[in-house]
Short mmCIF file of C-alpha atoms in Angstrom, two decimals:
data_model
loop_
_atom_site.label_atom_id
_atom_site.label_comp_id
_atom_site.label_asym_id
_atom_site.label_seq_id
_atom_site.Cartn_x
_atom_site.Cartn_y
_atom_site.Cartn_z
CA UNK A 1 84.70 90.40 101.36
CA UNK A 2 85.67 86.31 101.50
CA UNK A 3 88.59 84.78 102.68
CA UNK A 4 90.76 86.23 105.28
CA UNK A 5 94.81 85.92 105.00
CA UNK A 6 97.34 86.28 108.20
CA UNK A 7 101.25 86.61 108.38
CA UNK A 8 101.76 82.68 108.53
CA UNK A 9 99.87 82.24 105.58
CA UNK A 10 102.08 84.91 103.72
CA UNK A 11 104.93 83.33 104.61
CA UNK A 12 104.08 79.65 103.52
CA UNK A 13 103.46 81.67 100.16
CA UNK A 14 107.00 82.59 99.85
CA UNK A 15 106.93 86.08 101.09
CA UNK A 16 109.72 87.16 104.02
CA UNK A 17 108.84 87.70 107.48
CA UNK A 18 109.11 91.39 107.48
CA UNK A 19 107.27 91.69 103.92
CA UNK A 20 104.21 89.77 105.20
CA UNK A 21 103.98 91.94 108.64
CA UNK A 22 103.90 95.60 106.34
CA UNK A 23 101.26 93.46 104.09
CA UNK A 24 99.23 92.77 106.70
CA UNK A 25 99.61 96.57 107.91
CA UNK A 26 99.10 97.82 104.77
CA UNK A 27 95.88 96.23 104.29
CA UNK A 28 94.67 97.02 108.00
CA UNK A 29 95.15 100.68 106.78
CA UNK A 30 93.45 100.12 103.94
CA UNK A 31 90.31 98.48 105.73
CA UNK A 32 90.26 101.53 108.31
CA UNK A 33 90.14 104.07 105.63
CA UNK A 34 87.13 101.99 103.81
CA UNK A 35 85.22 102.70 107.16
CA UNK A 36 86.02 99.59 108.78
CA UNK A 37 87.37 100.67 112.42
CA UNK A 38 87.27 96.94 113.76
CA UNK A 39 90.89 96.79 112.00
CA UNK A 40 91.97 99.81 113.81
CA UNK A 41 93.36 96.76 116.23
CA UNK A 42 96.92 96.02 117.04
CA UNK A 43 95.96 92.43 117.97
CA UNK A 44 94.43 91.85 114.99
CA UNK A 45 96.37 89.99 111.98
CA UNK A 46 93.76 88.48 110.07
CA UNK A 47 92.64 90.87 106.61
CA UNK A 48 90.77 90.03 103.87
CA UNK A 49 92.67 88.40 100.99
CA UNK A 50 91.63 90.50 98.08
CA UNK A 51 92.74 93.84 100.05
CA UNK A 52 96.41 91.81 100.23
CA UNK A 53 96.25 91.13 96.74
CA UNK A 54 95.11 94.50 95.77
CA UNK A 55 98.34 95.63 97.24
CA UNK A 56 100.51 93.20 95.21
CA UNK A 57 98.33 93.82 92.19
CA UNK A 58 98.49 89.77 91.62
CA UNK A 59 96.68 87.19 93.03
CA UNK A 60 97.70 85.17 95.72
CA UNK A 61 98.05 81.72 94.85
CA UNK A 62 98.26 78.61 97.13
CA UNK A 63 99.52 74.74 96.53
CA UNK A 64 96.22 73.88 98.29
CA UNK A 65 93.90 75.94 95.51
CA UNK A 66 96.13 74.69 92.52
CA UNK A 67 95.58 71.11 93.51
CA UNK A 68 91.87 71.90 94.01
CA UNK A 69 91.32 73.12 90.19
CA UNK A 70 92.96 70.07 88.86
#
């Protein structure tokens, strides 16, 4: 896995609140299907970043990662 991402991180990247919530829910469902029952928890709001990227089909780029690459 790697880094994780939450709803607030997605909102900072420009997604609307309910889009962000929906992406987190979808990612949690995928993680449960992959055999990680830990993600079957209402209170858990952090999911692996790569799962969200696979749902979207594009890599997530934040302003801080762009700055660090320069």
